[in-house]
Coordinates of C-alpha atoms and ligand atoms in Angstrom, one line a residue:
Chain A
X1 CA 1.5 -20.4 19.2
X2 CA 0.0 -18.9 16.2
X3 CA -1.2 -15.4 17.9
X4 CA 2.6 -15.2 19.7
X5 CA 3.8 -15.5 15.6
X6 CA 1.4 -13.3 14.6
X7 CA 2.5 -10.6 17.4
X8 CA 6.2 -11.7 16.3
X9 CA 5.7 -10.9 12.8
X10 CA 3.5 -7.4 13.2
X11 CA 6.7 -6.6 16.1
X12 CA 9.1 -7.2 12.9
X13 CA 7.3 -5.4 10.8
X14 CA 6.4 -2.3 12.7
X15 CA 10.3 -2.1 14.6
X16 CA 11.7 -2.2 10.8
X17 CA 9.5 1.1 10.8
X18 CA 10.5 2.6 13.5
X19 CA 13.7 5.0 13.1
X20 CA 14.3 5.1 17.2
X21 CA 13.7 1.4 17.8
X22 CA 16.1 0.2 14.8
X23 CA 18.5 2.8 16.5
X24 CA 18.9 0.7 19.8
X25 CA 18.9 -2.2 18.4
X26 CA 21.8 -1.5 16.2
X27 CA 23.7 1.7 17.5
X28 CA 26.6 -0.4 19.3
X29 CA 27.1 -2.7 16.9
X30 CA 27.7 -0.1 14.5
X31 CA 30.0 1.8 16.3
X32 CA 32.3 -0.8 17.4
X33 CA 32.2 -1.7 13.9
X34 CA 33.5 2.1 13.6
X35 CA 35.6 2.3 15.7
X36 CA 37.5 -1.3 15.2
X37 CA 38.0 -0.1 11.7
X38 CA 39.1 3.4 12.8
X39 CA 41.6 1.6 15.6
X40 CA 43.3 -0.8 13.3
X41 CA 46.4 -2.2 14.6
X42 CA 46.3 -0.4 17.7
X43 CA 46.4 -3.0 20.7
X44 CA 43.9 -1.2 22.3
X45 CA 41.1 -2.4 19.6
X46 CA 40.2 -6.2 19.1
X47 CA 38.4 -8.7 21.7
X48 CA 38.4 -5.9 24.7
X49 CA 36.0 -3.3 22.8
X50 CA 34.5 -6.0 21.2
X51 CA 33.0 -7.7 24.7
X52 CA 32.9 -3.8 26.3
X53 CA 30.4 -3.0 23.3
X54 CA 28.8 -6.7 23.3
X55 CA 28.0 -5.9 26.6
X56 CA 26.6 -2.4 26.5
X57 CA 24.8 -4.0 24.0
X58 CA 22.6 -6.7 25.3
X59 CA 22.3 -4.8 28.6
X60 CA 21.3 -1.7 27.0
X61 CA 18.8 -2.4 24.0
X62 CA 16.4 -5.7 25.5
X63 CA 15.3 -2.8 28.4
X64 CA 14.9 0.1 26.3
X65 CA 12.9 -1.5 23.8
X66 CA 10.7 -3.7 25.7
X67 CA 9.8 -1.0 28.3
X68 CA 9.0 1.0 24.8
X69 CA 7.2 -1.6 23.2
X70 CA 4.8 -2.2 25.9
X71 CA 4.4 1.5 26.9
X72 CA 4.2 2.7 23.5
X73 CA 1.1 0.2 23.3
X74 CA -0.8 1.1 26.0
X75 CA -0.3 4.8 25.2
X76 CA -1.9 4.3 21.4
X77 CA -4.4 1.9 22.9
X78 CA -2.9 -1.0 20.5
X79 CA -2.3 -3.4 23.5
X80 CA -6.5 -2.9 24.0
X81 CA -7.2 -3.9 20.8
X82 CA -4.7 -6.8 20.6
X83 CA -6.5 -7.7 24.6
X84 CA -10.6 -7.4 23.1
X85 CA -8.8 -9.4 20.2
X86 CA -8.8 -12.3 22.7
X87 CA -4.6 -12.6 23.1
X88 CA -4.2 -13.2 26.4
X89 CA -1.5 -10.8 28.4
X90 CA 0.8 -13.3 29.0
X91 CA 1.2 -14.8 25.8
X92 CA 1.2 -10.9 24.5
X93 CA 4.8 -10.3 27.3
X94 CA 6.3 -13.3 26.2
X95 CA 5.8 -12.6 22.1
X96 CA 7.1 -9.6 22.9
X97 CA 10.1 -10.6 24.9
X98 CA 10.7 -13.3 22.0
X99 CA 11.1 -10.4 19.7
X100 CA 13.2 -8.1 22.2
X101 CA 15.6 -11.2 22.4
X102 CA 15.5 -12.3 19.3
X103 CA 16.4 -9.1 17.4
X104 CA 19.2 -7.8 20.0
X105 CA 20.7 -11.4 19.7
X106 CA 20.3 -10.9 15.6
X107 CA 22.3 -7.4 15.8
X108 CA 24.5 -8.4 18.6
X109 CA 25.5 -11.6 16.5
X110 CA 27.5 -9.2 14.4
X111 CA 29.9 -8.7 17.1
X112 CA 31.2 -12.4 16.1
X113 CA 32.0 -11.0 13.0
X114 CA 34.4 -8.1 13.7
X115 CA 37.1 -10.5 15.3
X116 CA 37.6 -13.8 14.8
X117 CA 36.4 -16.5 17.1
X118 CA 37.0 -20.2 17.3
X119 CA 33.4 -22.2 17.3
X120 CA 33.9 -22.4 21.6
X121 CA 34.2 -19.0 21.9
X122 CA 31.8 -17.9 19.7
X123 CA 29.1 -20.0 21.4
X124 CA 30.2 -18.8 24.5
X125 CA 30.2 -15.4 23.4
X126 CA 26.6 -15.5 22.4
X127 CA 25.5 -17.4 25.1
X128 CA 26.8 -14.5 27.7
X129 CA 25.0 -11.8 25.8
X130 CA 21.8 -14.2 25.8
X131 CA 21.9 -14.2 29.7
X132 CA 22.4 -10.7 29.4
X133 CA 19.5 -10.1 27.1
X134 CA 17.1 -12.0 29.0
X135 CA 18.0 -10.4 32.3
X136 CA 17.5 -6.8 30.3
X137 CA 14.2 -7.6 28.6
X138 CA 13.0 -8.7 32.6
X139 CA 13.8 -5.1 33.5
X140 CA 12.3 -3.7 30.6
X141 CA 9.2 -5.3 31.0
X142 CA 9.0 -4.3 34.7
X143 CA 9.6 -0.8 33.6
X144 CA 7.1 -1.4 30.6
X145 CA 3.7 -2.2 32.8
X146 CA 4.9 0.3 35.8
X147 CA 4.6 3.3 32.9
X148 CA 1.6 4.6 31.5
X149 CA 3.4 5.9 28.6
X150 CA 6.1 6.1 26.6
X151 CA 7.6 9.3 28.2
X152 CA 7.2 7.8 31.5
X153 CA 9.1 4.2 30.2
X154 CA 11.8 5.9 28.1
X155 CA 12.7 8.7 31.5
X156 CA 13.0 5.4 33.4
X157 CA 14.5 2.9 31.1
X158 CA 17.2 5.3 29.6
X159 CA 18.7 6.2 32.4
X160 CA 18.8 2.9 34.1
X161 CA 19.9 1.2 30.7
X162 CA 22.8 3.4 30.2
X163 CA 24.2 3.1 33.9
X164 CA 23.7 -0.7 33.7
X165 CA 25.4 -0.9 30.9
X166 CA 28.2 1.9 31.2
X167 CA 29.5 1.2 34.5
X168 CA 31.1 -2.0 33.5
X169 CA 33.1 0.1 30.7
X170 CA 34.3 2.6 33.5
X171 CA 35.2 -0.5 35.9
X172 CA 38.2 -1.0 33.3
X173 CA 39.9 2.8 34.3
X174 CA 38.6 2.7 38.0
X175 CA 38.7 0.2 40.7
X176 CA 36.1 1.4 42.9
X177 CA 33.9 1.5 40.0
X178 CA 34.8 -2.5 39.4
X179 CA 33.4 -2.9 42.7
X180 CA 30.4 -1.8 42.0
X181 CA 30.5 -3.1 38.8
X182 CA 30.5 -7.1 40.2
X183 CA 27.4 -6.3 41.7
X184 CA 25.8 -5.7 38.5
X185 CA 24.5 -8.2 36.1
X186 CA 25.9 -6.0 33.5
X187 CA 29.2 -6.4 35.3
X188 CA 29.3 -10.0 35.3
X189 CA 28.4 -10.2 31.6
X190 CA 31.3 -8.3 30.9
X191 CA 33.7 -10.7 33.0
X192 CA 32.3 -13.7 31.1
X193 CA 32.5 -11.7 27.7
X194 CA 36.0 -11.0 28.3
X195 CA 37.1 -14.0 30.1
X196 CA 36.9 -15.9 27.1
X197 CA 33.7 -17.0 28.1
X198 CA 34.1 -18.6 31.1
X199 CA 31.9 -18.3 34.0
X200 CA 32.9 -18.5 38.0
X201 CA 30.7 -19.5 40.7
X202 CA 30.5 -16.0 42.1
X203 CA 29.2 -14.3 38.5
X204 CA 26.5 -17.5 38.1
X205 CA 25.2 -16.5 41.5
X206 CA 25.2 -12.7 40.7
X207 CA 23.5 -12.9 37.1
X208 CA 21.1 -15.8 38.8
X209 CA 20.1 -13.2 41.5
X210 CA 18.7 -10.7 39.4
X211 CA 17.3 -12.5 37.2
X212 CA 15.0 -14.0 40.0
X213 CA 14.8 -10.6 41.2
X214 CA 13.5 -9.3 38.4
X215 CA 11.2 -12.1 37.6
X216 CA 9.6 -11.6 41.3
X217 CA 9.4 -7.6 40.5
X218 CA 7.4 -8.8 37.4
X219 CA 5.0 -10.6 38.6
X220 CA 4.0 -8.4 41.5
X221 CA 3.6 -5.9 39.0
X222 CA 1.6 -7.3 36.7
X223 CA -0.8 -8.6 39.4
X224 CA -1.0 -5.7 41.1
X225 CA -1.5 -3.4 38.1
X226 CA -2.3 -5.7 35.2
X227 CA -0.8 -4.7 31.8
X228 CA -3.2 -1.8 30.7
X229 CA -3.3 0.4 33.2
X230 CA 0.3 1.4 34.3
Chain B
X1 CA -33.2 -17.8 24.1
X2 CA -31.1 -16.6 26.6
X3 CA -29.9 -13.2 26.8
X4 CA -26.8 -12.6 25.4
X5 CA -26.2 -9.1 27.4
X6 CA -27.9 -9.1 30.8
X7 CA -27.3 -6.4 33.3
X8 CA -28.8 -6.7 37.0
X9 CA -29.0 -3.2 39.1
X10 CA -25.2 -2.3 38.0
X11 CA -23.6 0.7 39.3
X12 CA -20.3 3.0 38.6
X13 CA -18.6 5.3 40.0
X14 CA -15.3 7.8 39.8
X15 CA -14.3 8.9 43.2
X16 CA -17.6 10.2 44.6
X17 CA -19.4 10.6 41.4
X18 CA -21.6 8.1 40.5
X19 CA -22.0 7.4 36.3
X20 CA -24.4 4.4 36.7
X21 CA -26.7 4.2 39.7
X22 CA -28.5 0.6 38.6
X23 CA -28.9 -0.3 35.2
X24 CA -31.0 -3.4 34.5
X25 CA -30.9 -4.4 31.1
X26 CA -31.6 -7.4 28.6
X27 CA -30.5 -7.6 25.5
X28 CA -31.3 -11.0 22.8
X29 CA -29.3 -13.0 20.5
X30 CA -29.4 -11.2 17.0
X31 CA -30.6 -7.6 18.2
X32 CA -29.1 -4.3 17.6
X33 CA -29.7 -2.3 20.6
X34 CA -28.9 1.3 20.7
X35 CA -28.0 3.1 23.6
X36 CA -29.0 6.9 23.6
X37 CA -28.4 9.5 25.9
X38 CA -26.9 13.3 26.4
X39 CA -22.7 13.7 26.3
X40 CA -21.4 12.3 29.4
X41 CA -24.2 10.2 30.5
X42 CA -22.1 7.4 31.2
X43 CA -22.5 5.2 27.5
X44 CA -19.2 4.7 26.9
X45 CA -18.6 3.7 30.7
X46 CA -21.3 0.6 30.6
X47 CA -19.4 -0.6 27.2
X48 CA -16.1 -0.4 28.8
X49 CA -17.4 -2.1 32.1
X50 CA -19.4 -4.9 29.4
X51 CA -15.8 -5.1 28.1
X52 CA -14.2 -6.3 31.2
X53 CA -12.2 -3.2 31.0
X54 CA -14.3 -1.3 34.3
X55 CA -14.6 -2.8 37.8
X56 CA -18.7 -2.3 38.8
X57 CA -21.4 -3.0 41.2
X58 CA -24.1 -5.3 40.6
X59 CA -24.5 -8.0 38.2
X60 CA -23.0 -8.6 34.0
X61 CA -22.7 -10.8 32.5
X62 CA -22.0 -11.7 28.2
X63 CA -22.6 -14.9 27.6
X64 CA -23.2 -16.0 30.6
X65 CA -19.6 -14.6 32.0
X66 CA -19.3 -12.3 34.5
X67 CA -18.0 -8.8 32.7
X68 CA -15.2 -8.8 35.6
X69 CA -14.0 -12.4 35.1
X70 CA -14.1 -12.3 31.1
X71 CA -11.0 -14.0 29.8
X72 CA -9.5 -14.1 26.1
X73 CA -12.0 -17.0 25.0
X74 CA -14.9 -14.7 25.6
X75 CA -12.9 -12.5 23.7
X76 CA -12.7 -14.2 21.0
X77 CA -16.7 -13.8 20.4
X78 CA -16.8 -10.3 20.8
X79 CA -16.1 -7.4 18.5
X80 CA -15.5 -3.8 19.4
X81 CA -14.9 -0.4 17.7
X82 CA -13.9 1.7 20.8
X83 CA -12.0 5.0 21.1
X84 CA -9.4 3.6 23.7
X85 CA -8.7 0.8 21.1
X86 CA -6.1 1.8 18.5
X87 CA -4.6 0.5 15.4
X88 CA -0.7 0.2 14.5
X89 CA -0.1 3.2 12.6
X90 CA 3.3 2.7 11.1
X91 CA 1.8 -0.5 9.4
X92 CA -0.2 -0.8 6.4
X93 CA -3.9 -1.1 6.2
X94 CA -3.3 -4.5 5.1
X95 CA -0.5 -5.7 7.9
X96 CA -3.0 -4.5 10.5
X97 CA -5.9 -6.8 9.1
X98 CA -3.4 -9.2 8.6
X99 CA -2.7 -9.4 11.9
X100 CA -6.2 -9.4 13.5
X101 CA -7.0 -12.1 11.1
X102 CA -4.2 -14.2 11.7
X103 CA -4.7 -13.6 15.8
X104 CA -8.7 -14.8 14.9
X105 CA -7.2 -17.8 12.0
X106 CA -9.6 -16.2 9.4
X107 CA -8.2 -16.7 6.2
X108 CA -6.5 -14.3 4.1
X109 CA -9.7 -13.9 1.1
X110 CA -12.1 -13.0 4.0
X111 CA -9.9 -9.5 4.7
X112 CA -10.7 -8.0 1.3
X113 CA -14.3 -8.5 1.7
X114 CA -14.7 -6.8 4.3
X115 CA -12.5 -4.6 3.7
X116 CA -14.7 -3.7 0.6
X117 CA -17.8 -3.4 2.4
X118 CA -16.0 -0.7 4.7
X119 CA -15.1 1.1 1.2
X120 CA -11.2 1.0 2.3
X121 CA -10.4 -0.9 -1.4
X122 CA -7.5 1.1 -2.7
X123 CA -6.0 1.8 0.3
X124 CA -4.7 -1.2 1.3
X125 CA -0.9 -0.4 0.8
X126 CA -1.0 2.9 3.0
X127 CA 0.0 3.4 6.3
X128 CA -2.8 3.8 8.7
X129 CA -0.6 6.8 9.8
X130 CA -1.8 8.4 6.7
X131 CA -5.6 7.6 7.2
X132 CA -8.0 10.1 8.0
X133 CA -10.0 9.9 11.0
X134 CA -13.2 8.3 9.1
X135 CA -10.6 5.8 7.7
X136 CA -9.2 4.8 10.7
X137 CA -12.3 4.2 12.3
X138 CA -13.2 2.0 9.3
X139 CA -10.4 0.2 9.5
X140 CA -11.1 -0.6 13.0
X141 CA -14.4 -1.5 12.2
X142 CA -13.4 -4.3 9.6
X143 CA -10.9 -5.4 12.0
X144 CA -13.5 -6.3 14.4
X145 CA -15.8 -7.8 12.2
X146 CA -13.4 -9.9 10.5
X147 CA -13.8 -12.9 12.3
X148 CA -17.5 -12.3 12.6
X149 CA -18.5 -12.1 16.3
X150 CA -21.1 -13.1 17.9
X151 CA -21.4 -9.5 19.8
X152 CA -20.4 -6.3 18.6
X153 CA -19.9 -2.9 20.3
X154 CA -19.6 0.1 18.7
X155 CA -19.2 3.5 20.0
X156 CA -20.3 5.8 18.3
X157 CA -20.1 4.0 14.7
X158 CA -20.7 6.5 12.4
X159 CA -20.1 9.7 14.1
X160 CA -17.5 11.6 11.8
X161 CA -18.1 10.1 8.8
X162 CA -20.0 11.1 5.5
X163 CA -24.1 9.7 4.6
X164 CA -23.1 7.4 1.7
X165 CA -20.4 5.6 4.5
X166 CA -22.7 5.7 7.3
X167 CA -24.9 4.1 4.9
X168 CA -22.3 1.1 4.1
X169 CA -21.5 0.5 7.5
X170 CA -25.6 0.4 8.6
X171 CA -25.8 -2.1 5.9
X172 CA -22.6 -3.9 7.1
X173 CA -24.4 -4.3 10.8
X174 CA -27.6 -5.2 8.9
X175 CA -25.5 -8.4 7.7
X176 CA -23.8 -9.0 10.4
X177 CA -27.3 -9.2 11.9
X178 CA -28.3 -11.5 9.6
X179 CA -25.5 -13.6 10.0
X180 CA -26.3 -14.0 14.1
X181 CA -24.1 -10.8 15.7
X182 CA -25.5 -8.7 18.1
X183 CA -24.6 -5.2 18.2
X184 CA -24.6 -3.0 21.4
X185 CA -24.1 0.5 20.1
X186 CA -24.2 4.3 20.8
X187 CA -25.2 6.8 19.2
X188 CA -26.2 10.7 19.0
X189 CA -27.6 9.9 15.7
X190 CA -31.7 10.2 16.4
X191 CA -32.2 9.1 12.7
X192 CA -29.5 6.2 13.1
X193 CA -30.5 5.0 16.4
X194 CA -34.5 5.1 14.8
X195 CA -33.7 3.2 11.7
X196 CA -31.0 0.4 13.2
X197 CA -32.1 -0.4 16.0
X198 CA -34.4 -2.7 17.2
X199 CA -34.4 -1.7 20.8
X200 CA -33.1 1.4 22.4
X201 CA -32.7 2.9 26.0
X202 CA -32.3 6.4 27.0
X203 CA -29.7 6.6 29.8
X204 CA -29.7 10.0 31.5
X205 CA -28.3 10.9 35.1
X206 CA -27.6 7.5 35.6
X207 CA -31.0 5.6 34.7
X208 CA -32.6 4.1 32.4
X209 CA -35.3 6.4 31.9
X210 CA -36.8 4.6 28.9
X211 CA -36.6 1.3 26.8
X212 CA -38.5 0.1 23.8
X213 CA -38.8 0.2 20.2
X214 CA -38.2 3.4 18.9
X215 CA -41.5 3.3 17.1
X216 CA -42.8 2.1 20.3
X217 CA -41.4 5.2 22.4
X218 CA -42.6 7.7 19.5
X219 CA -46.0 6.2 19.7
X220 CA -46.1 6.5 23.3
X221 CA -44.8 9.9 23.6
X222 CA -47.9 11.1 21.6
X223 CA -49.9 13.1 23.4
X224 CA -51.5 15.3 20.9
X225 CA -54.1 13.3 18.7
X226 CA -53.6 14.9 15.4
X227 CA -51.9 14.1 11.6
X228 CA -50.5 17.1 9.6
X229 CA -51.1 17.8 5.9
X230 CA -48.6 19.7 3.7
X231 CA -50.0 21.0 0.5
X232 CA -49.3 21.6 -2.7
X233 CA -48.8 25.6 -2.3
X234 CA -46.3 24.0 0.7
X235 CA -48.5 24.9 3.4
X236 CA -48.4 23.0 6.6
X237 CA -51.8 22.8 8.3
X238 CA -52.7 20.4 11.7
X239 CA -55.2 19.1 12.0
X240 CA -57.0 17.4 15.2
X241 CA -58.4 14.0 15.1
X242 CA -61.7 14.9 14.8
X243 CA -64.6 14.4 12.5
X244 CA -64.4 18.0 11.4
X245 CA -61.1 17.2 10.2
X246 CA -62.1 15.0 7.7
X247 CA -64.5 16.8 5.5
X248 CA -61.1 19.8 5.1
X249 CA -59.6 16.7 4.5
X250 CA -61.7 15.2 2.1
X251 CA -61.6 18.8 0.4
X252 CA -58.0 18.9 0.2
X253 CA -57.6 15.5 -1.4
X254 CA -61.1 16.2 -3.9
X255 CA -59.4 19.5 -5.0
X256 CA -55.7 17.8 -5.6
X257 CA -54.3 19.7 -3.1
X258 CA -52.4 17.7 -1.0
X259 CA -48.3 16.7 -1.4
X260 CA -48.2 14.7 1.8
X261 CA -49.7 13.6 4.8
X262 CA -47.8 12.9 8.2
X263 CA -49.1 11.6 11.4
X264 CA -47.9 13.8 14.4
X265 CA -46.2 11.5 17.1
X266 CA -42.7 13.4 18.0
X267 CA -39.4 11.8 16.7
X268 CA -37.4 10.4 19.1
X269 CA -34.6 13.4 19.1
X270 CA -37.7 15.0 20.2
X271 CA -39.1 12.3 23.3
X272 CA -35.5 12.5 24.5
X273 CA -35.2 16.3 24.1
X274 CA -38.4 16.3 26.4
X275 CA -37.0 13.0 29.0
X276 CA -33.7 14.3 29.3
X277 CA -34.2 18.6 29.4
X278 CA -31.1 18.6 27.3
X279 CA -30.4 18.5 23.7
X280 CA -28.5 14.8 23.0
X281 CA -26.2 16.5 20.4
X282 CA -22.5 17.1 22.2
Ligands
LIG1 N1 -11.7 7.3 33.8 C1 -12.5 8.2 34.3 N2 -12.2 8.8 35.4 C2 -13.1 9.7 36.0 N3 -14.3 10.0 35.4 C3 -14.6 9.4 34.3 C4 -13.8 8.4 33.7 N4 -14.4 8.0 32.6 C5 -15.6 8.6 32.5 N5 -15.7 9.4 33.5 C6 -16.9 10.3 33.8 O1 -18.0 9.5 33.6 C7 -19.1 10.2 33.0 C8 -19.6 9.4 31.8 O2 -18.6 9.3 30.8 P1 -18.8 8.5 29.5 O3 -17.6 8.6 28.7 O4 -19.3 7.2 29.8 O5 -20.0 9.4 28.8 P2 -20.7 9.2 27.4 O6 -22.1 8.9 27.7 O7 -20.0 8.1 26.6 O8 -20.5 10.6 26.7 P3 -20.3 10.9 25.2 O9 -21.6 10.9 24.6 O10 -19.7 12.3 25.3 O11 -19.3 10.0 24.7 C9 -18.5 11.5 32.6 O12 -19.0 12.5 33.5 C10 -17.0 11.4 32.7 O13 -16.5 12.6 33.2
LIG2 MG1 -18.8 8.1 24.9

């Protein structure tokens, strides 16, 4: 408990330092903030960019930043220190997915406050992007301990964070692309985020899928390679 | 006692090159042992395999743990200033002893003792991005002290950095010492590695290929029997142990002549010069 605050704290600390990190974290809050304010009265604007951006959001940021947490501390030898400290590795992934949780559920709370929600909603709302968040920071740890460095996690998680977390904005101009889109977690966020909040049976069974997925990818990895060596 | 280090016939290799081809070793509660040997001899591969960080052949153990099977309670009782281990460099000096000391539960008063004994006072507020090399590796020195562990490794601890801070950290270890650590270090330092340590080996091609006190390996390394007498017009003269020597000696003292007097056993940059063929400087 108090090494997983201590990691917690120095993760706080050292992200509030760290121009590219504070960028992903933030960046889609920001600019649906923009662009709500630039659509104004336009029906376009309101609830439907709010739960598009919500969802690009907590898809997008938990990946890239844990898979650049972890890689970024292997590559500066950080994690080895923190390891002949005596933390053990799995206490070290779950601070670290604390904080990747935490602080994209901190930003993407802001979203709440760009429309206005009744209580329901609102909990709803969050709830969603906390499925969505844990599911992301899964894959970004996966990608984390499969890289060696930083490079190697960011020319994974990038890519795969963006198309996660694009494709269900495209599903709204292109059926085929909605198709797909149900078979993404990042899909089904979306449905709940702009379904009020309500979840079928299908999307529970979708979002539960890769989150056991992913959860099975993570362990084999990190028995097969351990956290250091990537 | 037991020993705290103890290393049974252990072996390494890369590929088809073998590093270590079996090291026995013992080393005692409270000790500083010093581990010498030419660049790429395979030092810094028996710390990371002590480490838990290498898989090996053979038997070691710390503490009575296997290396391979060392979990983060043997850990916690060991200290280590290694070039793979790295320090948070967009955080302040402070945030990253902070840290350490909050992952070890030392409290916050024992952080600026130590870091005054490793001369960082006044840098405290800077980013370890700004250090310079010598700095860092001070910093990462009182980080792994700071909870006092009961074995140290250090790789290299003074290499890079100036005599007056060398001197600070040899007195650091000296307390440390006192204070029941062990220290497993390495060094290309002859005069370090001669005044530290109580113990050192010579590894080289993969061997042991000596062990002792370094005054014990000078002493045994002298082959010529003979003491050499510098005078007071600065002029070196050897002389053999024999009875003929002593009546130039006793001339040289009668007339006031003499500045000093040395005996003539080789130092031990010089024994390992003549074990290893090779000069131990990278
Ligand atoms: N990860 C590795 N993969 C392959 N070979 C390695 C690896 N680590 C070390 N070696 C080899 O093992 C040998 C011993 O290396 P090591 O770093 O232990 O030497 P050293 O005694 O510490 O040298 P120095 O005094 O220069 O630090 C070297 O020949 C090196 O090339
Ligand atoms: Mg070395």
């Amino acid at each position: 408990m108090r090494t997983s605050l201590s990691i917690l704290n120095k993760q706080f600390k050292d992200s509030l330092n760290n121009l590219p990190t504070l960028m992903i974290i933030m960046i889609y809050p920001i600019v649906a903030f923009i662009m709500i304010i630039a659509m104004r009265g336009e029906e376009f604007a309101g609830r439907m960019f709010i739960s598009m951006f919500a969802t690009m959001h907590c898809c997008f940021a938990p990946a890239t930043t844990a898979s650049n947490i972890i890689s970024e501390e292997k590559e500066k030898g950080t994690l080895r220190s923190l390891i002949m400290s005596g933390v053990s590795r799995i206490n070290y992934l779950v601070s670290i997915s604390l904080f990747v949780i935490l602080a994209s559920m901190l930003t993407g709370s802001t979203f709440l406050l760009m429309d206005q929600f009744d209580c329901e909603y609102a909990f709803k709302f969050l709830s969603a992007m906390f499925l969505g968040a844990v599911t992301s920071t899964l894959l970004g740890l996966c990608i984390g301990i499969n890289s060696k460095n930083t490079a190697a996690a960011n020319g994974m998680a990038v890519p795969v964070g963006l198309t996660i977390s694009l494709i269900p904005m495209l599903a709204q101009f292109n059926d085929g692309i909605a198709k797909v889109s149900k078979l993404l977690y990042s899909g089904r966020i979306s449905l709940i985020l702009g379904d009020g909040g309500n979840v079928s049976w299908d999307t529970a069974a979708v979002i539960g899928a890769y989150l056991v997925l992913f959860s099975v990818i993570l362990v084999f990895l990190f028995k097969k390679k351990g956290l250091e060596q990537g | 006692m037991k020993a705290v280090i103890n290393l049974k016939n252990v072996t390494c290799s890369f590929g088809s090159k073998q590093v270590l081809s079996g090291i026995s070793l013992e080393i005692r509660h409270k000790e500083i042992f010093g581990m010498l040997g030419p660049s790429g001899a395979g030092k810094t591969t028996l710390i990371n395999i002590l480490t838990g960080q290498l898989p090996y052949g053979g038997e070691a153990r710390i503490f009575d743990t296997e290396c391979a099977r060392i979990g983060h309670d043997v850990y916690r009782d060991i200290g280590a200033v290694l070039d793979k281990c790295g320090l948070y460099e967009r955080l302040s000096c402070m945030d990253n002893m902070l840290l350490f000391a909050r992952i070890h539960n030392v409290p916050r008063i024992a952080i600026s003792d130590v870091i005054n004994k490793v001369g960082l006072k006044g840098s405290e507020r800077i980013k370890v991005g700004k250090f310079s090399k010598g700095m860092k590796q001070r910093l990462q020195l009182a980080c792994a002290v700071l909870h006092k562990p009961k074995l140290l490794f250090l790789d290299e601890p003074t290499s890079g950095l100036d005599p007056s801070t060398a001197a600070e950290i040899h007195s650091l270890m000296r307390e440390l010492r006192e204070n029941g650590t062990t220290i497993f270090l390495t060094t290309h330092n002859m005069d370090e590695a001669y005044r530290m340590c109580d113990r050192v080996a010579l590894l080289n091609e993969g061997i042991i290929a000596e062990c002792g006190s370094p005054y014990e390996i000078c002493r045994k390394y002298c082959t010529q029997s003979e003491f050499i007498i510098v005078t007071s017009d600065n002029e070196k003269i050897s002389l053999p142990n024999s009875p003929e020597s002593a009546g130039k000696a006793a001339e040289l003292i009668l007339g006031g002549k003499i500045r000093t007097i040395h005996s003539a056993e080789p130092d031990l940059g010089t024994v390992f010069l003549k074990l290893t063929g090779r000069k131990l400087t990278k």
